[in-house]
CSV table of C-alpha atoms in Angstrom, one decimal:
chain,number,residue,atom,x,y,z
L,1,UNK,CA,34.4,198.7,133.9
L,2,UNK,CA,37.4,201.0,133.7
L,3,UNK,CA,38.9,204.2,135.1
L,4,UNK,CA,41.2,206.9,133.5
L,5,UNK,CA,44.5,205.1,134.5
L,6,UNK,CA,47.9,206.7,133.2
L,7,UNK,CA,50.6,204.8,133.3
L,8,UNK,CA,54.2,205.1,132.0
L,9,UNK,CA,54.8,203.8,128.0
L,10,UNK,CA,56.1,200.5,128.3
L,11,UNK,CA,59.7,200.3,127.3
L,12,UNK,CA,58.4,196.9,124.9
L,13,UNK,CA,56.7,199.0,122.3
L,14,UNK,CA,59.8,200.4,121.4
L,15,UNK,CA,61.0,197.1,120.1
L,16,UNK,CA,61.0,197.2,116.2
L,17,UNK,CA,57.5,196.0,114.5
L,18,UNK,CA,55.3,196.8,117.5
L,19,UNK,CA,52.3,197.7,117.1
L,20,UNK,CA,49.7,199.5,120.0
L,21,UNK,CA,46.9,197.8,120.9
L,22,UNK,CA,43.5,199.5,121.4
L,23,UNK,CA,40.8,199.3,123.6
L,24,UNK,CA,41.1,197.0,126.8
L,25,UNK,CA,44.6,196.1,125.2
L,26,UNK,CA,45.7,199.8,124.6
L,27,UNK,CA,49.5,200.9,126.1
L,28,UNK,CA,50.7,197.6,124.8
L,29,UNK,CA,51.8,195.8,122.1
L,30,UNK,CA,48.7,193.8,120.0
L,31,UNK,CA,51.5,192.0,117.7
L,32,UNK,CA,54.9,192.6,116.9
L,33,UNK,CA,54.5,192.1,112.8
L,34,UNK,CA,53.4,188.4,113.0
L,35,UNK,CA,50.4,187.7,115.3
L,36,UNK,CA,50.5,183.8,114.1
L,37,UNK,CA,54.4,183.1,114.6
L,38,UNK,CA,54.1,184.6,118.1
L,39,UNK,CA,51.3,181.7,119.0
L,40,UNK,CA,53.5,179.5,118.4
L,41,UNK,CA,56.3,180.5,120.2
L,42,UNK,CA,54.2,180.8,123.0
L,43,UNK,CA,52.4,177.3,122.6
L,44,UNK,CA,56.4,176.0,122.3
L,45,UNK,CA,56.8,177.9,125.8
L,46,UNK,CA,59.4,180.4,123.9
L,47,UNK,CA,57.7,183.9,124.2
L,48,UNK,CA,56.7,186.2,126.5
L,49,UNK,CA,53.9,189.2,126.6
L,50,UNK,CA,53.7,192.9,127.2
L,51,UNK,CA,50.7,193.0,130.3
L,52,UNK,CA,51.7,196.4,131.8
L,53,UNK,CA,48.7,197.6,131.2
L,54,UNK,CA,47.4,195.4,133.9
L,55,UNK,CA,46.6,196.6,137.1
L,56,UNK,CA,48.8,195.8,140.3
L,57,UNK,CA,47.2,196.3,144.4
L,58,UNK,CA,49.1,194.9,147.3
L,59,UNK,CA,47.2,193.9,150.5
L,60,UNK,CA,49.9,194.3,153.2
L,61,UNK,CA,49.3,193.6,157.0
L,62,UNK,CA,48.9,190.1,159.3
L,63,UNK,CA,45.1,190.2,158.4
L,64,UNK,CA,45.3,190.2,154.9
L,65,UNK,CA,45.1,186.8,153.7
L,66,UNK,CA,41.5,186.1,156.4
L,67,UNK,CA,40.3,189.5,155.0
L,68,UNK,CA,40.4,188.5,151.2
L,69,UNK,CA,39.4,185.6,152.0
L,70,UNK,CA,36.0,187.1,154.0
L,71,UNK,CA,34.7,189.4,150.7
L,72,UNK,CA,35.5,187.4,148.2
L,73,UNK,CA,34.9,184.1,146.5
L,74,UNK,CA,37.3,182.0,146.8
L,75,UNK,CA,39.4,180.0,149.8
L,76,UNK,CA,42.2,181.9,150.7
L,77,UNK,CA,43.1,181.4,154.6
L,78,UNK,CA,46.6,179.6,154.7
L,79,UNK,CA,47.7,180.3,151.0
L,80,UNK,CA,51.3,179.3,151.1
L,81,UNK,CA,53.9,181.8,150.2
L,82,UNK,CA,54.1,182.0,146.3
L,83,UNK,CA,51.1,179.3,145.8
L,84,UNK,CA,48.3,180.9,143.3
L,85,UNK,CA,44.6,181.6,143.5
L,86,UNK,CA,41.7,183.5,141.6
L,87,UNK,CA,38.7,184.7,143.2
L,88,UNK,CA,35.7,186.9,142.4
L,89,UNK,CA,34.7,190.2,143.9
L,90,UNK,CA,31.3,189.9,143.3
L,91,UNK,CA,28.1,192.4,143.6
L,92,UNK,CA,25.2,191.9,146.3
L,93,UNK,CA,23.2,190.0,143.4
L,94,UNK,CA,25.8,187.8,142.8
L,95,UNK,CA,27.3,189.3,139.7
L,96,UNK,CA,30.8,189.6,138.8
L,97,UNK,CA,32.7,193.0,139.4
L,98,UNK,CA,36.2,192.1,139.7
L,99,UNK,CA,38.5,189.1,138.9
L,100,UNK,CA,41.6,188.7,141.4
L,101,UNK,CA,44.6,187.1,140.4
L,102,UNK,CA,45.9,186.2,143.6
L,103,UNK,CA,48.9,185.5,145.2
L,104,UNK,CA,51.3,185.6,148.5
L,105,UNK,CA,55.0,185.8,149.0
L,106,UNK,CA,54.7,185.6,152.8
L,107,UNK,CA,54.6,189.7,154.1
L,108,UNK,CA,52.4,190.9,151.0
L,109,UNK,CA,49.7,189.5,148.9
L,110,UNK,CA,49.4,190.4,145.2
L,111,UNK,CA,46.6,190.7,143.3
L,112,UNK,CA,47.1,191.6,139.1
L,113,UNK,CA,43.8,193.1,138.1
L,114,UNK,CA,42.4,193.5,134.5
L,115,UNK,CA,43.9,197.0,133.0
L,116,UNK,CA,41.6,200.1,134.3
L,117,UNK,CA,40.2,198.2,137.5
L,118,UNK,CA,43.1,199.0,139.8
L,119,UNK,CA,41.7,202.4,141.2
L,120,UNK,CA,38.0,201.2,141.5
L,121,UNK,CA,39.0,197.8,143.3
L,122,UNK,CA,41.2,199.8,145.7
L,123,UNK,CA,38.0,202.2,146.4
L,124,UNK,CA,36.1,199.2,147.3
L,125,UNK,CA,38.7,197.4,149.3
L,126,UNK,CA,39.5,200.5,151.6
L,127,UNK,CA,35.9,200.5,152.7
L,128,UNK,CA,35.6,196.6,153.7
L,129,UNK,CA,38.7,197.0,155.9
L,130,UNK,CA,36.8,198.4,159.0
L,131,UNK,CA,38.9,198.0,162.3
L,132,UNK,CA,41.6,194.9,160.4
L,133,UNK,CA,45.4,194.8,160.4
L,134,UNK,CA,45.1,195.5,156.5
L,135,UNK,CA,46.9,198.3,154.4
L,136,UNK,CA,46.3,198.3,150.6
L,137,UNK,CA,48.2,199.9,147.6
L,138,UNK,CA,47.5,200.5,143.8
L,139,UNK,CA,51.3,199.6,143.2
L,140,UNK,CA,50.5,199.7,139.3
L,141,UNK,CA,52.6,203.1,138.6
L,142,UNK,CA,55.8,201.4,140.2
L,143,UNK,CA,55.1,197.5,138.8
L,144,UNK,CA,54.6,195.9,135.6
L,145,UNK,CA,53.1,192.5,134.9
L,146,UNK,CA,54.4,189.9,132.4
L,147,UNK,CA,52.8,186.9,130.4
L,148,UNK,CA,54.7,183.8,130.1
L,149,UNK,CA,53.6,180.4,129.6
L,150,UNK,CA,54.6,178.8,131.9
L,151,UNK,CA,53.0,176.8,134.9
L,152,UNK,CA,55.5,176.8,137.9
L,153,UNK,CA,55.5,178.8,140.5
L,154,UNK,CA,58.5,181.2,141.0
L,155,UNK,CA,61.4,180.1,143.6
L,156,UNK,CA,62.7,182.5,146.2
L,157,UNK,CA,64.5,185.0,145.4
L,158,UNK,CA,62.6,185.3,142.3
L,159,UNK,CA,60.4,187.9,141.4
L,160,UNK,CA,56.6,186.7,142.7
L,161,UNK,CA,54.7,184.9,139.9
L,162,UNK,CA,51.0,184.4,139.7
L,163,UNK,CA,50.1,180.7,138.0
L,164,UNK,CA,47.0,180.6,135.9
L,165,UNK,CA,44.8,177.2,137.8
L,166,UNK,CA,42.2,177.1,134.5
L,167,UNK,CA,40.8,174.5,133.9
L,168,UNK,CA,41.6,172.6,137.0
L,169,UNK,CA,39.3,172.6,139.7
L,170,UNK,CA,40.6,174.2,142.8
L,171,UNK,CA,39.4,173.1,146.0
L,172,UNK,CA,35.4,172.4,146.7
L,173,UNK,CA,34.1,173.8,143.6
L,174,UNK,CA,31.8,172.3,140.8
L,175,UNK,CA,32.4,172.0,137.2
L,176,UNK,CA,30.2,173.6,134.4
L,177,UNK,CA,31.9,172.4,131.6
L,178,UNK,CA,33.9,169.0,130.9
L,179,UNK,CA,35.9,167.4,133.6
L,180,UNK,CA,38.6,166.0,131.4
L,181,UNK,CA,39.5,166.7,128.0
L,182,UNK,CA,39.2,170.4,128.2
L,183,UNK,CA,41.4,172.2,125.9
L,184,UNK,CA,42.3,174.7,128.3
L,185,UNK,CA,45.0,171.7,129.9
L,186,UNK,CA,47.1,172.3,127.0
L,187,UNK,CA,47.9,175.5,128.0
L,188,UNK,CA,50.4,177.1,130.9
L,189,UNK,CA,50.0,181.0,131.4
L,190,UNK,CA,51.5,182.8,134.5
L,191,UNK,CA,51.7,186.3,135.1
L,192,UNK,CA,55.2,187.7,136.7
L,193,UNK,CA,54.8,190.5,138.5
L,194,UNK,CA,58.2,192.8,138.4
L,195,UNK,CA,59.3,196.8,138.8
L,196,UNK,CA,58.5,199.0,135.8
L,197,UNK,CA,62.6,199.6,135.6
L,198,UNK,CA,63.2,196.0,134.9
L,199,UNK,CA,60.7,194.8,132.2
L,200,UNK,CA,63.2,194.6,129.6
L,201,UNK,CA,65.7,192.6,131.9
L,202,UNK,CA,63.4,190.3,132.9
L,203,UNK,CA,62.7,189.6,128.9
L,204,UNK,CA,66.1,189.5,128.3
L,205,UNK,CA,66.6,187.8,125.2
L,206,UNK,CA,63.2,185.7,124.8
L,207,UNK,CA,61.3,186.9,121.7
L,208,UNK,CA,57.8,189.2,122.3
L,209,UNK,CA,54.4,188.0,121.6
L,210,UNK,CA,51.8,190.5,121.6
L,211,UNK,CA,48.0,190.5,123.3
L,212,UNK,CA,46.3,188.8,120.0
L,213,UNK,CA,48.6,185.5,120.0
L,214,UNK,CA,47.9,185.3,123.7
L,215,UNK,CA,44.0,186.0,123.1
L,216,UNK,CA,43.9,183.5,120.4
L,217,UNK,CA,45.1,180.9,123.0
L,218,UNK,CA,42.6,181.8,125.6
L,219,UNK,CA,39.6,181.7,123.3
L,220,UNK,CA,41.1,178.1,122.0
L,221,UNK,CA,41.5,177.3,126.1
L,222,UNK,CA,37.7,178.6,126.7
L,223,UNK,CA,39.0,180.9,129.2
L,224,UNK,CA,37.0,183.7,130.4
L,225,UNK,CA,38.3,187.1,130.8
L,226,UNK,CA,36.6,190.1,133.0
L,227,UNK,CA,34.9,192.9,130.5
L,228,UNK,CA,35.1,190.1,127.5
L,229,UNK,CA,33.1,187.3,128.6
L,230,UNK,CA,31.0,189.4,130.9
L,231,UNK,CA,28.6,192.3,131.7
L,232,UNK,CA,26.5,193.7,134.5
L,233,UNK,CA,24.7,190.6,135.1
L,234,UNK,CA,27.0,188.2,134.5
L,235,UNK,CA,27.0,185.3,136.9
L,236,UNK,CA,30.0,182.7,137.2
L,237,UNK,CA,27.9,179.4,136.6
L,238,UNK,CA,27.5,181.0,132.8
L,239,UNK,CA,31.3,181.0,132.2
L,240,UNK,CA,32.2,178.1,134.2
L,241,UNK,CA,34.2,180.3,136.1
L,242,UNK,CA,33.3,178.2,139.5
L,243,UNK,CA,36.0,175.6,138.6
L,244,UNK,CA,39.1,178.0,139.2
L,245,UNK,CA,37.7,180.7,141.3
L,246,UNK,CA,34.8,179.9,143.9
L,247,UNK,CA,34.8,177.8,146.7
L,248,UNK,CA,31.2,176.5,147.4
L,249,UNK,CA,31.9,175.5,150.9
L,250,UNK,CA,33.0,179.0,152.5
L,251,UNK,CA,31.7,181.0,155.0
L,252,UNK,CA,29.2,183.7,153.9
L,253,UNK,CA,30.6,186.9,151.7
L,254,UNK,CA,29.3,189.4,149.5
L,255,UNK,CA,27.1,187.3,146.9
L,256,UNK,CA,27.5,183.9,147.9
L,257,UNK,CA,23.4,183.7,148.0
L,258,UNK,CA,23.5,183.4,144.3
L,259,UNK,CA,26.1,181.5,143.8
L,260,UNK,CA,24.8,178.8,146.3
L,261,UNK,CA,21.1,179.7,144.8
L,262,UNK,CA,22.1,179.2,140.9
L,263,UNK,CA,24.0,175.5,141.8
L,264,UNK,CA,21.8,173.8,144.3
L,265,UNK,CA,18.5,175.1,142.6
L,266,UNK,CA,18.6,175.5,139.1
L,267,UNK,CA,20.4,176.4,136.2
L,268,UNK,CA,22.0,179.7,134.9
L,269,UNK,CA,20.1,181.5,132.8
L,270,UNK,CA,23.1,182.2,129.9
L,271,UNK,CA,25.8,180.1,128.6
L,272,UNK,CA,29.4,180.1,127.0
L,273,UNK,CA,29.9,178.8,123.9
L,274,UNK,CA,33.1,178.2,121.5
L,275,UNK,CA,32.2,179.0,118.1
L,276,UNK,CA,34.6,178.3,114.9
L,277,UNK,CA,33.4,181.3,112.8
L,278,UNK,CA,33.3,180.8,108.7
L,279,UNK,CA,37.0,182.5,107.4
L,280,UNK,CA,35.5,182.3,103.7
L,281,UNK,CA,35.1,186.2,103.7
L,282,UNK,CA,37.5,189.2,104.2
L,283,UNK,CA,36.1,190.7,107.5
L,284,UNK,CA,35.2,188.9,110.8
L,285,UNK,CA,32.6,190.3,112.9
L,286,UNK,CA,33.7,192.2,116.0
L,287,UNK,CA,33.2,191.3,119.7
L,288,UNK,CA,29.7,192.5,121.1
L,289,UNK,CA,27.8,191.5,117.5
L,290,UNK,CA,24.4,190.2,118.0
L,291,UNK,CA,24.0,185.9,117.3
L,292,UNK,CA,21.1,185.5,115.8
L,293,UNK,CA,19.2,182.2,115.1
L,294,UNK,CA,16.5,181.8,112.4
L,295,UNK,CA,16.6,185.5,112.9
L,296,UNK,CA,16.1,185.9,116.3
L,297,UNK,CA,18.7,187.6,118.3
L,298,UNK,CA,19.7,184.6,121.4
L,299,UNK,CA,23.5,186.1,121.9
L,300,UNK,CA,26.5,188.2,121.6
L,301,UNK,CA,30.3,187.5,120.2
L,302,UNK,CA,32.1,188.2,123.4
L,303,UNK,CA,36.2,187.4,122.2
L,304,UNK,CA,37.0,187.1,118.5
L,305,UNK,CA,40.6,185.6,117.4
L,306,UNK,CA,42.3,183.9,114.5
L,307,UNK,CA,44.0,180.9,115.6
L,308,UNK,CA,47.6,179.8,114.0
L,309,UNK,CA,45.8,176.6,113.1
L,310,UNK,CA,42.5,176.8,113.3
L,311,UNK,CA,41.4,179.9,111.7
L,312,UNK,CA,38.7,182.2,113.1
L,313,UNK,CA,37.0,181.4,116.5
L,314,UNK,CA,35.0,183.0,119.2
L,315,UNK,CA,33.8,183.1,122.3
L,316,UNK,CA,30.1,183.7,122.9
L,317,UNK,CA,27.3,184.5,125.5
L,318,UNK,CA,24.0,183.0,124.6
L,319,UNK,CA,20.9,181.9,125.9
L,320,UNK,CA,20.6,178.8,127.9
L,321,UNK,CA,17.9,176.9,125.9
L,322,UNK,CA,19.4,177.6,122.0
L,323,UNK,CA,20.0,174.6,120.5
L,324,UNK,CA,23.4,172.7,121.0
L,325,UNK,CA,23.5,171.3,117.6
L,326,UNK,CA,22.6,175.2,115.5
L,327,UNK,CA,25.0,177.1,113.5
L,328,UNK,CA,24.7,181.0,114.9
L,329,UNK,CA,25.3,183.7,112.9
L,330,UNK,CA,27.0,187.5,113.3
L,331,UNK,CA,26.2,189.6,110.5
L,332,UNK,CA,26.9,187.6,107.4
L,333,UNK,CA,29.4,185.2,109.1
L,334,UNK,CA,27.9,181.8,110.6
L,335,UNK,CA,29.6,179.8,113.3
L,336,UNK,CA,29.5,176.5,114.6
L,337,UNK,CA,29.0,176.0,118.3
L,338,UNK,CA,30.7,173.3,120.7
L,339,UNK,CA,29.3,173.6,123.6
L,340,UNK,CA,31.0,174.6,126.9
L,341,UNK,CA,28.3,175.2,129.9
L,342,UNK,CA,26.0,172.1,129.2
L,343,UNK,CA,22.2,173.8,129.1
């Protein structure tokens, strides 16, 4: 999923109790001494967290906006300056390669990309351009992204904030999960976008969160997340990813066949489910353990967390036809499903 990317140390690991993530999340902060105390001060809309790990392109040029809009999945022609989008670059077969947090101050559109993906997105967008007005830039070296929960949009004058839609649908999509009552409404998440030389102004005096309050509150939201929730053949009906980020309506791009195929014709052939995972013992299983049922293997862990209130829960792939109503288990630990993608 990733390339070799090196970027500059973020100036927030510095701040005293920080401690490195690893893996996906490595180059920034995975807690600052109190993983469950952070949740909350970003559920009370207090915090804010370390993303400069993430990737940053800008698309530049008066074709940009029709362009994006061309290869990728979602309805992008008129976006108003400083109004948000997501949509999917996805492969010939339909399956999910990159996830584009999009959106447009009125000269250049930004896109905030999961950490690694920057270089390989850029590859890939240089060779769709053909004769178009388009220029694009990894920009990630020179800009820094931000988590913040908050839901509005950022005023001019102010640097250019992306606004997470989940779990609203946007536009002429189709729901895979629950209409109303989904948990992810309780939750606001934007991503500012700002110059490496002024993260720690733009924190100012707000307290830090690190990447495992914020994952705890996307698994409790059921939101999916590129190289977590999915793998070479992941398909968006699976994570009921069409809500935020597909239009079904559009004209023709890269993949389309399958999404149109999979939601007129039949049903996808994995699901996402929420699991709340037994805390009894000391250890939690890891993300990418085997879910077995009555010893037959019909999933994988895909994001574990420990909630602030809740206790241990998951997010998990599985197959289509296992029983709503079975506990799954990882290892030793069992976990009780609620389903997400009705089978």
């Amino acid at each position: 999923m990733t390339d070799t990317v090196t970027l500059p140390t973020s100036p927030l690991l510095d701040r005293p109790r920080a401690v490195a993530g690893e893996g996906a999340d490595a180059g920034v902060a995975a807690h600052y001494g109190d993983p469950g105390r952070e949740q909350r001060l970003l559920e009370e809309g207090l915090a804010v967290v370390d993303l400069s790990h993430r990737g940053v392109v800008t698309v530049t040029g008066p074709d940009r906006l029709s362009w994006l809009h061309s290869i990728t999945s979602q309805q992008l022609t008129g976006l108003a300056p400083r109004v948000s989008a997501e949509s999917l670059v996805l492969s010939p077969k339909g399956h999910i390669e990159h996830v584009l947090h999009v959106v447009d101050d009125g000269e250049t559109t930004w896109l905030t990309v999961e950490p690694g993906t920057a270089p390989a997105l850029v590859t890939w967008l240089d060779s769709m351009r053909f004769m178009l007005r388009v220029e694009v830039a990894d920009v990630t070296a020179s800009y820094a992204v931000l988590g913040e929960p908050l839901s509005a949009a950022s005023a001019e004058g102010e640097p250019v904030a992306w606004v997470d839609p989940w779990p609203h649908l946007v536009g002429d999509t189709a729901a895979y999960g629950p209409e109303t009552g989904h948990p992810g409404e309780a939750r606001r998440w934007r991503e500012l976008i700002v110059p490496r030389d002024g993260m720690e102004a733009a924190v100012g005096d707000r307290p830090l969160a690190g990447t495992w309050a914020a994952e705890a509150l996307r698994v409790a939201a059921w939101r999916p997340r590129l190289g977590f929730e999915t793998d070479h053949r992941t398909i968006a009906h699976e994570l009921d990813w069409l809500r935020t980020a597909v239009h079904l309506h559009k004209g023709c791009y890269r993949g389309q066949e399958t999404i149109a195929r999979v939601h007129n014709l039949g049903r996808p052939p994995r699901r996402i489910v929420f699991l709340h995972l037994d805390g009894s013992g000391h250890l939690l299983p890891e993300a990418g353990a085997e879910l077995s049922l009555d010893g037959r293997v019909v999933g994988r862990l895909t994001t574990v967390a420990r909630h602030h209130e809740d206790g241990p829960i998951a997010l998990a792939v599985i197959k289509r036809n296992t029983p709503v109503d079975a506990d799954l288990v990882a290892g030793t630990v069992a976990g009780a499903q609620t389903v997400i993608v009705t089978p």
